[in-house]
């Protein structure tokens, strides 16, 4: 704290000295500008004539004037008096200049992770410092939104993890408390415990995928988006057949650059989301194409009607729509959040629209070269 105060005072001192030097230099310049011509006049005055008459124009006897020595003495006194005045004026101007900066510092000190709603609100006049204040206000607003999203995410993740843990604990307690439990009962309990463990494993895998996607791209490889999509479609054929969904692909070469593992995760989550949030005899159509400097991946699926004002919410973690849209229990509300994170990591444009007849149309546009 002391070092910060010293730094602030040091800055004001430096500014005050700079301003004082400017004021003092201006005063010296004015005095020199007046004294030097008078000294030249005095040097050119003939012997026997009074220099005061040459300086003051009193040769006609209108009154006494000021001699050059007196003028020079007065100038020296004025320079001595001007020094503290220049310092005081420089200190005042520096203080006024640093006042918005002090307001920024004072407010920034009271802002913490639990108090991000405070703002600087410097107001007018608009200058470089108030512009800095507005920039910091925007930064604080983004930090507040980020912290709120983080708290919401942690709370939802804790809830999602606690539910299967509580179910597993209850299952084991009930089984152990049954004195007549036979081998069949124990086997059934173990199977249910394995199912709950698989649920936790899939959730943790989804959370790790989201964290990895948000970390960003660490490796850029050249890849054909069509080949990546073809591999994912092959691995999802049985899942789509079991759900009664027709899975079709129209794949044209689409070469781009990015992290193959992250892009595979994006494609897998898009297709899984399209299959899961569908209905019997539904359709999922996946296309890849190249258009100009970008390649596009589009996934269109049938399904229940999605309100247009709810689309953006689906790309936040653990956000789901009405139960009829996610009737199956394997969804966690993380799929589209992973898609959004991977798209942002690759600087890809993500466009989503609700189809009037039901379902979604999602397009991800990647740059053909590394951004």
Tab-separated table of C-alpha atoms in Angstrom:
chain	number	residue	atom	x	y	z
A	1	UNK	CA	0.000	0.000	0.000
A	2	UNK	CA	2.822	2.389	0.928
A	3	UNK	CA	4.674	1.694	-2.291
A	4	UNK	CA	1.530	2.445	-4.287
A	5	UNK	CA	1.066	5.755	-2.492
A	6	UNK	CA	4.699	6.639	-3.082
A	7	UNK	CA	4.328	5.755	-6.749
A	8	UNK	CA	1.261	7.976	-7.031
A	9	UNK	CA	2.996	10.852	-5.258
A	10	UNK	CA	6.072	10.323	-7.374
A	11	UNK	CA	3.972	10.603	-10.515
A	12	UNK	CA	2.335	13.798	-9.282
A	13	UNK	CA	5.763	15.159	-8.303
A	14	UNK	CA	7.191	14.413	-11.731
A	15	UNK	CA	4.229	16.002	-13.463
A	16	UNK	CA	4.380	19.031	-11.145
A	17	UNK	CA	8.095	19.500	-11.846
A	18	UNK	CA	7.470	19.184	-15.574
A	19	UNK	CA	4.665	21.744	-15.506
A	20	UNK	CA	6.682	24.064	-13.213
A	21	UNK	CA	9.664	23.832	-15.553
A	22	UNK	CA	7.408	24.810	-18.428
A	23	UNK	CA	5.910	27.776	-16.562
A	24	UNK	CA	9.331	28.906	-15.351
A	25	UNK	CA	10.878	28.581	-18.804
A	26	UNK	CA	8.051	30.667	-20.235
A	27	UNK	CA	8.676	33.352	-17.620
A	28	UNK	CA	12.413	33.386	-18.284
A	29	UNK	CA	11.759	33.619	-22.004
A	30	UNK	CA	9.479	36.628	-21.553
A	31	UNK	CA	11.994	38.414	-19.311
A	32	UNK	CA	14.859	37.710	-21.688
A	33	UNK	CA	12.715	38.854	-24.584
A	34	UNK	CA	12.245	42.204	-22.826
A	35	UNK	CA	15.661	42.637	-21.140
A	36	UNK	CA	17.934	41.798	-24.091
A	37	UNK	CA	16.620	44.566	-26.402
A	38	UNK	CA	16.832	47.046	-23.517
A	39	UNK	CA	20.412	46.015	-22.839
A	40	UNK	CA	21.226	46.610	-26.530
A	41	UNK	CA	19.634	50.059	-26.324
A	42	UNK	CA	21.644	50.856	-23.204
A	43	UNK	CA	24.869	49.765	-24.876
A	44	UNK	CA	24.149	52.006	-27.868
A	45	UNK	CA	23.398	55.139	-25.786
A	46	UNK	CA	26.075	57.897	-26.281
A	47	UNK	CA	28.253	58.829	-23.329
A	48	UNK	CA	26.785	61.703	-21.376
A	49	UNK	CA	23.189	60.749	-22.119
A	50	UNK	CA	21.044	59.060	-19.516
A	51	UNK	CA	20.248	55.433	-20.316
A	52	UNK	CA	16.951	55.827	-18.500
A	53	UNK	CA	15.728	58.265	-21.125
A	54	UNK	CA	16.506	55.723	-23.836
A	55	UNK	CA	14.670	52.975	-21.929
A	56	UNK	CA	11.686	54.876	-20.629
A	57	UNK	CA	11.368	57.702	-23.140
A	58	UNK	CA	11.539	60.391	-20.388
A	59	UNK	CA	14.136	62.576	-22.122
A	60	UNK	CA	11.618	65.340	-22.540
A	61	UNK	CA	11.462	65.820	-18.788
A	62	UNK	CA	8.090	64.217	-18.222
A	63	UNK	CA	9.301	62.334	-15.138
A	64	UNK	CA	11.853	59.935	-13.776
A	65	UNK	CA	12.202	56.517	-15.470
A	66	UNK	CA	13.589	53.083	-14.566
A	67	UNK	CA	17.242	52.485	-15.206
A	68	UNK	CA	18.522	49.277	-16.798
A	69	UNK	CA	20.201	48.051	-13.577
A	70	UNK	CA	16.902	48.495	-11.749
A	71	UNK	CA	15.050	46.590	-14.488
A	72	UNK	CA	17.541	43.742	-14.353
A	73	UNK	CA	17.322	43.615	-10.551
A	74	UNK	CA	13.537	43.550	-10.719
A	75	UNK	CA	13.702	40.779	-13.305
A	76	UNK	CA	15.946	38.687	-11.057
A	77	UNK	CA	13.537	39.148	-8.153
A	78	UNK	CA	10.640	38.202	-10.413
A	79	UNK	CA	12.435	35.017	-11.446
A	80	UNK	CA	12.998	34.085	-7.791
A	81	UNK	CA	9.334	34.722	-6.938
A	82	UNK	CA	8.184	32.886	-10.078
A	83	UNK	CA	9.883	29.635	-9.004
A	84	UNK	CA	7.587	28.742	-6.038
A	85	UNK	CA	4.564	30.044	-7.943
A	86	UNK	CA	5.410	27.770	-10.875
A	87	UNK	CA	5.846	24.815	-8.523
A	88	UNK	CA	2.515	25.484	-6.799
A	89	UNK	CA	0.720	25.908	-10.103
A	90	UNK	CA	2.353	22.742	-11.500
A	91	UNK	CA	1.333	20.769	-8.400
A	92	UNK	CA	-2.261	21.985	-8.711
A	93	UNK	CA	-2.493	21.175	-12.406
A	94	UNK	CA	-0.919	17.736	-11.862
A	95	UNK	CA	-3.399	17.003	-9.085
A	96	UNK	CA	-6.334	17.978	-11.271
A	97	UNK	CA	-4.950	15.831	-14.066
A	98	UNK	CA	-4.549	12.793	-11.793
A	99	UNK	CA	-7.943	13.108	-10.099
A	100	UNK	CA	-9.740	10.719	-12.499
A	101	UNK	CA	-6.839	8.287	-12.168
A	102	UNK	CA	-7.219	8.362	-8.371
A	103	UNK	CA	-10.938	7.664	-8.759
A	104	UNK	CA	-10.106	4.681	-10.971
A	105	UNK	CA	-7.579	3.382	-8.429
A	106	UNK	CA	-9.921	3.819	-5.457
A	107	UNK	CA	-12.798	2.024	-7.166
A	108	UNK	CA	-10.569	-0.756	-8.482
A	109	UNK	CA	-9.369	-1.442	-4.923
A	110	UNK	CA	-12.882	-2.116	-3.630
A	111	UNK	CA	-13.823	-4.289	-6.612
A	112	UNK	CA	-13.317	-7.981	-5.901
A	113	UNK	CA	-14.683	-11.303	-7.089
A	114	UNK	CA	-17.733	-10.791	-4.872
A	115	UNK	CA	-18.184	-7.090	-5.621
A	116	UNK	CA	-17.965	-6.855	-9.393
A	117	UNK	CA	-21.131	-4.787	-9.736
A	118	UNK	CA	-19.264	-1.558	-8.915
A	119	UNK	CA	-18.436	0.756	-11.808
A	120	UNK	CA	-16.221	3.818	-12.223
A	121	UNK	CA	-18.798	6.048	-13.969
A	122	UNK	CA	-16.318	8.870	-14.617
A	123	UNK	CA	-18.776	10.769	-16.819
A	124	UNK	CA	-17.699	13.987	-18.521
A	125	UNK	CA	-15.537	15.490	-19.894
A	126	UNK	CA	-14.605	12.834	-22.386
A	127	UNK	CA	-10.844	12.478	-22.601
A	128	UNK	CA	-8.225	9.747	-22.549
A	129	UNK	CA	-8.707	9.004	-18.837
A	130	UNK	CA	-12.501	8.835	-19.011
A	131	UNK	CA	-12.141	6.607	-22.058
A	132	UNK	CA	-9.892	4.371	-19.957
A	133	UNK	CA	-12.588	4.387	-17.270
A	134	UNK	CA	-15.257	3.324	-19.763
A	135	UNK	CA	-12.976	0.551	-21.012
A	136	UNK	CA	-12.453	-0.677	-17.445
A	137	UNK	CA	-16.217	-0.548	-16.816
A	138	UNK	CA	-16.730	-2.792	-19.830
A	139	UNK	CA	-13.997	-5.101	-18.528
A	140	UNK	CA	-15.638	-5.288	-15.088
A	141	UNK	CA	-18.984	-6.078	-16.731
A	142	UNK	CA	-17.429	-8.946	-18.706
A	143	UNK	CA	-15.669	-10.226	-15.579
A	144	UNK	CA	-18.924	-10.111	-13.626
A	145	UNK	CA	-20.697	-12.093	-16.338
A	146	UNK	CA	-17.803	-14.570	-16.446
A	147	UNK	CA	-17.786	-15.057	-12.666
A	148	UNK	CA	-21.567	-15.482	-12.615
A	149	UNK	CA	-21.357	-18.064	-15.398
A	150	UNK	CA	-18.556	-19.859	-13.541
A	151	UNK	CA	-20.565	-20.008	-10.314
A	152	UNK	CA	-23.601	-21.235	-12.220
A	153	UNK	CA	-21.494	-23.865	-13.967
A	154	UNK	CA	-19.927	-25.122	-10.720
A	155	UNK	CA	-23.327	-25.302	-9.028
A	156	UNK	CA	-24.846	-27.259	-11.914
A	157	UNK	CA	-21.836	-29.563	-12.232
A	158	UNK	CA	-21.955	-30.275	-8.494
A	159	UNK	CA	-25.651	-31.074	-8.742
A	160	UNK	CA	-25.193	-33.343	-11.755
A	161	UNK	CA	-22.343	-35.222	-10.045
A	162	UNK	CA	-24.080	-35.434	-6.687
A	163	UNK	CA	-27.255	-37.041	-8.105
A	164	UNK	CA	-25.661	-40.326	-9.280
A	165	UNK	CA	-23.448	-40.413	-6.176
A	166	UNK	CA	-26.496	-40.124	-3.939
A	167	UNK	CA	-28.268	-42.822	-5.961
A	168	UNK	CA	-25.262	-45.123	-5.706
A	169	UNK	CA	-25.001	-44.593	-1.962
A	170	UNK	CA	-28.728	-45.285	-1.479
A	171	UNK	CA	-28.529	-48.414	-3.631
A	172	UNK	CA	-25.634	-49.846	-1.654
A	173	UNK	CA	-27.168	-48.973	1.715
A	174	UNK	CA	-30.488	-50.608	0.849
A	175	UNK	CA	-28.784	-53.717	-0.507
A	176	UNK	CA	-26.532	-54.103	2.541
A	177	UNK	CA	-29.446	-53.514	4.935
A	178	UNK	CA	-31.428	-56.388	3.393
A	179	UNK	CA	-30.668	-59.500	5.504
A	180	UNK	CA	-32.298	-61.773	2.946
A	181	UNK	CA	-30.334	-60.540	-0.047
A	182	UNK	CA	-29.234	-63.403	-2.252
A	183	UNK	CA	-26.771	-63.598	-5.130
A	184	UNK	CA	-29.370	-62.398	-7.638
A	185	UNK	CA	-30.167	-59.329	-5.563
A	186	UNK	CA	-26.496	-58.498	-5.170
A	187	UNK	CA	-25.891	-59.008	-8.900
A	188	UNK	CA	-28.786	-56.696	-9.727
A	189	UNK	CA	-27.421	-54.066	-7.303
A	190	UNK	CA	-23.989	-54.316	-8.899
A	191	UNK	CA	-25.483	-53.820	-12.359
A	192	UNK	CA	-27.324	-50.710	-11.206
A	193	UNK	CA	-24.140	-49.456	-9.539
A	194	UNK	CA	-22.262	-49.954	-12.815
A	195	UNK	CA	-24.957	-48.021	-14.675
A	196	UNK	CA	-24.669	-45.131	-12.217
A	197	UNK	CA	-20.874	-45.246	-12.511
A	198	UNK	CA	-21.163	-45.118	-16.295
A	199	UNK	CA	-23.402	-42.076	-15.958
A	200	UNK	CA	-20.756	-40.337	-13.840
A	201	UNK	CA	-17.995	-41.361	-16.230
A	202	UNK	CA	-19.833	-39.908	-19.234
A	203	UNK	CA	-20.533	-36.682	-17.354
A	204	UNK	CA	-16.900	-36.294	-16.289
A	205	UNK	CA	-15.811	-37.003	-19.879
A	206	UNK	CA	-18.170	-34.284	-21.123
A	207	UNK	CA	-16.855	-31.822	-18.525
A	208	UNK	CA	-13.260	-32.590	-19.541
A	209	UNK	CA	-14.178	-32.124	-23.207
A	210	UNK	CA	-15.704	-28.736	-22.406
A	211	UNK	CA	-12.646	-27.665	-20.376
A	212	UNK	CA	-10.294	-28.816	-23.161
A	213	UNK	CA	-12.318	-26.932	-25.770
A	214	UNK	CA	-12.314	-23.726	-23.736
A	215	UNK	CA	-8.542	-23.952	-23.330
A	216	UNK	CA	-8.114	-23.240	-27.024
A	217	UNK	CA	-6.260	-24.761	-29.963
A	218	UNK	CA	-2.700	-25.839	-29.202
A	219	UNK	CA	-2.036	-27.677	-32.457
A	220	UNK	CA	-3.112	-26.781	-35.990
A	221	UNK	CA	-3.281	-29.570	-38.576
A	222	UNK	CA	-4.600	-29.588	-42.115
A	223	UNK	CA	-7.608	-31.900	-42.340
A	224	UNK	CA	-10.580	-32.670	-44.551
A	225	UNK	CA	-13.797	-31.996	-42.681
A	226	UNK	CA	-15.609	-34.525	-44.868
A	227	UNK	CA	-13.332	-37.359	-43.657
A	228	UNK	CA	-13.852	-36.372	-40.020
A	229	UNK	CA	-17.635	-36.288	-40.436
A	230	UNK	CA	-17.635	-39.616	-42.287
A	231	UNK	CA	-15.829	-41.298	-39.389
A	232	UNK	CA	-18.267	-39.900	-36.836
A	233	UNK	CA	-21.280	-40.910	-38.955
A	234	UNK	CA	-19.986	-44.475	-39.187
A	235	UNK	CA	-19.679	-44.703	-35.400
A	236	UNK	CA	-23.205	-43.320	-34.875
A	237	UNK	CA	-25.126	-45.516	-37.324
A	238	UNK	CA	-26.195	-48.051	-34.708
A	239	UNK	CA	-27.208	-45.321	-32.265
A	240	UNK	CA	-29.373	-43.647	-34.916
A	241	UNK	CA	-30.920	-46.971	-35.968
A	242	UNK	CA	-31.794	-47.800	-32.376
A	243	UNK	CA	-33.474	-44.400	-31.970
A	244	UNK	CA	-35.360	-44.805	-35.249
A	245	UNK	CA	-33.630	-41.827	-36.850
A	246	UNK	CA	-32.479	-41.719	-40.469
A	247	UNK	CA	-28.856	-40.511	-40.548
A	248	UNK	CA	-27.733	-39.177	-43.945
A	249	UNK	CA	-24.578	-37.458	-45.066
A	250	UNK	CA	-23.835	-35.358	-48.164
A	251	UNK	CA	-20.105	-34.795	-47.880
A	252	UNK	CA	-18.041	-32.717	-50.295
A	253	UNK	CA	-14.308	-32.101	-49.765
A	254	UNK	CA	-13.806	-29.337	-47.209
A	255	UNK	CA	-10.167	-28.815	-46.257
A	256	UNK	CA	-9.504	-26.659	-43.213
A	257	UNK	CA	-6.960	-26.233	-40.413
A	258	UNK	CA	-7.462	-26.997	-36.750
A	259	UNK	CA	-7.164	-29.464	-33.910
A	260	UNK	CA	-8.501	-32.765	-35.248
A	261	UNK	CA	-9.478	-34.031	-31.796
A	262	UNK	CA	-11.484	-30.899	-30.983
A	263	UNK	CA	-13.188	-30.831	-34.382
A	264	UNK	CA	-14.121	-34.517	-33.991
A	265	UNK	CA	-15.638	-33.596	-30.612
A	266	UNK	CA	-17.616	-30.771	-32.240
A	267	UNK	CA	-18.951	-33.047	-34.994
A	268	UNK	CA	-19.767	-35.862	-32.553
A	269	UNK	CA	-21.671	-33.576	-30.211
A	270	UNK	CA	-23.637	-32.017	-33.069
A	271	UNK	CA	-24.681	-35.415	-34.396
A	272	UNK	CA	-25.382	-36.844	-30.924
A	273	UNK	CA	-27.511	-33.802	-30.125
A	274	UNK	CA	-29.415	-34.174	-33.400
A	275	UNK	CA	-30.117	-37.879	-32.730
A	276	UNK	CA	-30.949	-37.511	-29.045
A	277	UNK	CA	-33.320	-34.572	-29.452
A	278	UNK	CA	-35.316	-36.126	-32.253
A	279	UNK	CA	-38.362	-38.355	-32.565
A	280	UNK	CA	-39.070	-41.745	-34.067
A	281	UNK	CA	-38.886	-41.777	-37.870
A	282	UNK	CA	-36.931	-38.517	-37.649
A	283	UNK	CA	-34.129	-37.361	-39.909
A	284	UNK	CA	-30.606	-36.023	-39.477
A	285	UNK	CA	-28.797	-34.595	-42.491
A	286	UNK	CA	-25.110	-33.696	-42.334
A	287	UNK	CA	-23.411	-31.789	-45.165
A	288	UNK	CA	-19.942	-30.379	-45.785
A	289	UNK	CA	-19.028	-27.927	-48.508
A	290	UNK	CA	-16.485	-25.311	-49.504
A	291	UNK	CA	-17.541	-21.741	-50.222
A	292	UNK	CA	-14.882	-19.140	-50.984
A	293	UNK	CA	-12.392	-18.792	-48.151
A	294	UNK	CA	-14.460	-20.912	-45.744
A	295	UNK	CA	-15.657	-24.481	-45.371
A	296	UNK	CA	-19.026	-25.214	-43.821
A	297	UNK	CA	-20.444	-28.047	-41.744
A	298	UNK	CA	-24.256	-28.116	-41.503
A	299	UNK	CA	-26.341	-30.442	-39.340
A	300	UNK	CA	-30.115	-30.354	-39.826
A	301	UNK	CA	-32.415	-32.490	-37.710
A	302	UNK	CA	-36.121	-32.962	-37.247
A	303	UNK	CA	-37.722	-32.935	-33.822
A	304	UNK	CA	-39.988	-30.871	-31.606
A	305	UNK	CA	-40.391	-27.169	-32.338
A	306	UNK	CA	-37.748	-25.059	-30.576
A	307	UNK	CA	-38.703	-21.478	-29.587
A	308	UNK	CA	-36.444	-19.012	-31.349
A	309	UNK	CA	-35.743	-17.040	-28.174
A	310	UNK	CA	-34.403	-20.170	-26.455
A	311	UNK	CA	-31.726	-21.060	-28.999
A	312	UNK	CA	-28.850	-19.062	-27.522
A	313	UNK	CA	-29.541	-20.476	-24.070
A	314	UNK	CA	-28.880	-23.991	-25.350
A	315	UNK	CA	-25.223	-23.131	-25.936
A	316	UNK	CA	-24.631	-22.506	-22.225
A	317	UNK	CA	-23.593	-25.448	-20.002
A	318	UNK	CA	-26.369	-27.554	-18.424
A	319	UNK	CA	-29.106	-25.687	-20.273
A	320	UNK	CA	-31.990	-27.828	-21.525
A	321	UNK	CA	-35.417	-27.167	-22.931
A	322	UNK	CA	-38.703	-28.775	-21.920
A	323	UNK	CA	-38.601	-32.441	-20.811
A	324	UNK	CA	-40.324	-33.637	-23.982
A	325	UNK	CA	-37.289	-32.483	-25.982
A	326	UNK	CA	-34.758	-34.412	-23.913
A	327	UNK	CA	-36.736	-37.353	-22.719
A	328	UNK	CA	-33.696	-39.625	-22.640
A	329	UNK	CA	-31.593	-39.476	-19.499
A	330	UNK	CA	-28.184	-39.574	-21.208
A	331	UNK	CA	-28.194	-35.842	-21.988
A	332	UNK	CA	-26.380	-33.423	-19.702
A	333	UNK	CA	-26.909	-30.113	-21.485
A	334	UNK	CA	-23.207	-29.900	-22.374
A	335	UNK	CA	-23.180	-30.941	-26.037
A	336	UNK	CA	-23.904	-27.575	-27.638
A	337	UNK	CA	-21.731	-25.812	-25.042
A	338	UNK	CA	-18.811	-27.955	-26.246
A	339	UNK	CA	-19.715	-27.122	-29.864
A	340	UNK	CA	-19.681	-23.405	-29.070
A	341	UNK	CA	-16.343	-23.637	-27.233
A	342	UNK	CA	-14.664	-25.536	-30.091
A	343	UNK	CA	-16.041	-23.070	-32.652
A	344	UNK	CA	-14.695	-20.119	-30.672
A	345	UNK	CA	-11.300	-21.805	-30.269
A	346	UNK	CA	-11.059	-22.149	-34.065
A	347	UNK	CA	-12.481	-18.642	-34.752
A	348	UNK	CA	-15.337	-20.338	-36.607
A	349	UNK	CA	-18.720	-18.751	-37.207
A	350	UNK	CA	-21.582	-20.633	-35.556
A	351	UNK	CA	-25.118	-20.079	-36.906
A	352	UNK	CA	-28.214	-21.722	-35.476
A	353	UNK	CA	-31.840	-21.447	-36.548
A	354	UNK	CA	-35.037	-23.163	-35.469
A	355	UNK	CA	-36.891	-24.968	-38.242
A	356	UNK	CA	-40.613	-24.091	-38.476
A	357	UNK	CA	-41.539	-27.787	-38.778
A	358	UNK	CA	-39.379	-28.684	-35.753
A	359	UNK	CA	-35.733	-29.292	-34.962
A	360	UNK	CA	-32.641	-27.207	-35.538
A	361	UNK	CA	-30.301	-26.241	-38.344
A	362	UNK	CA	-26.739	-25.591	-37.151
A	363	UNK	CA	-23.915	-24.426	-39.422
A	364	UNK	CA	-20.259	-24.041	-38.453
A	365	UNK	CA	-18.021	-22.157	-40.896
A	366	UNK	CA	-14.271	-22.710	-40.581
A	367	UNK	CA	-11.540	-20.777	-42.335
A	368	UNK	CA	-9.752	-22.752	-45.029
A	369	UNK	CA	-6.403	-21.696	-43.590
A	370	UNK	CA	-5.249	-21.184	-40.044
A	371	UNK	CA	-6.686	-17.876	-38.701
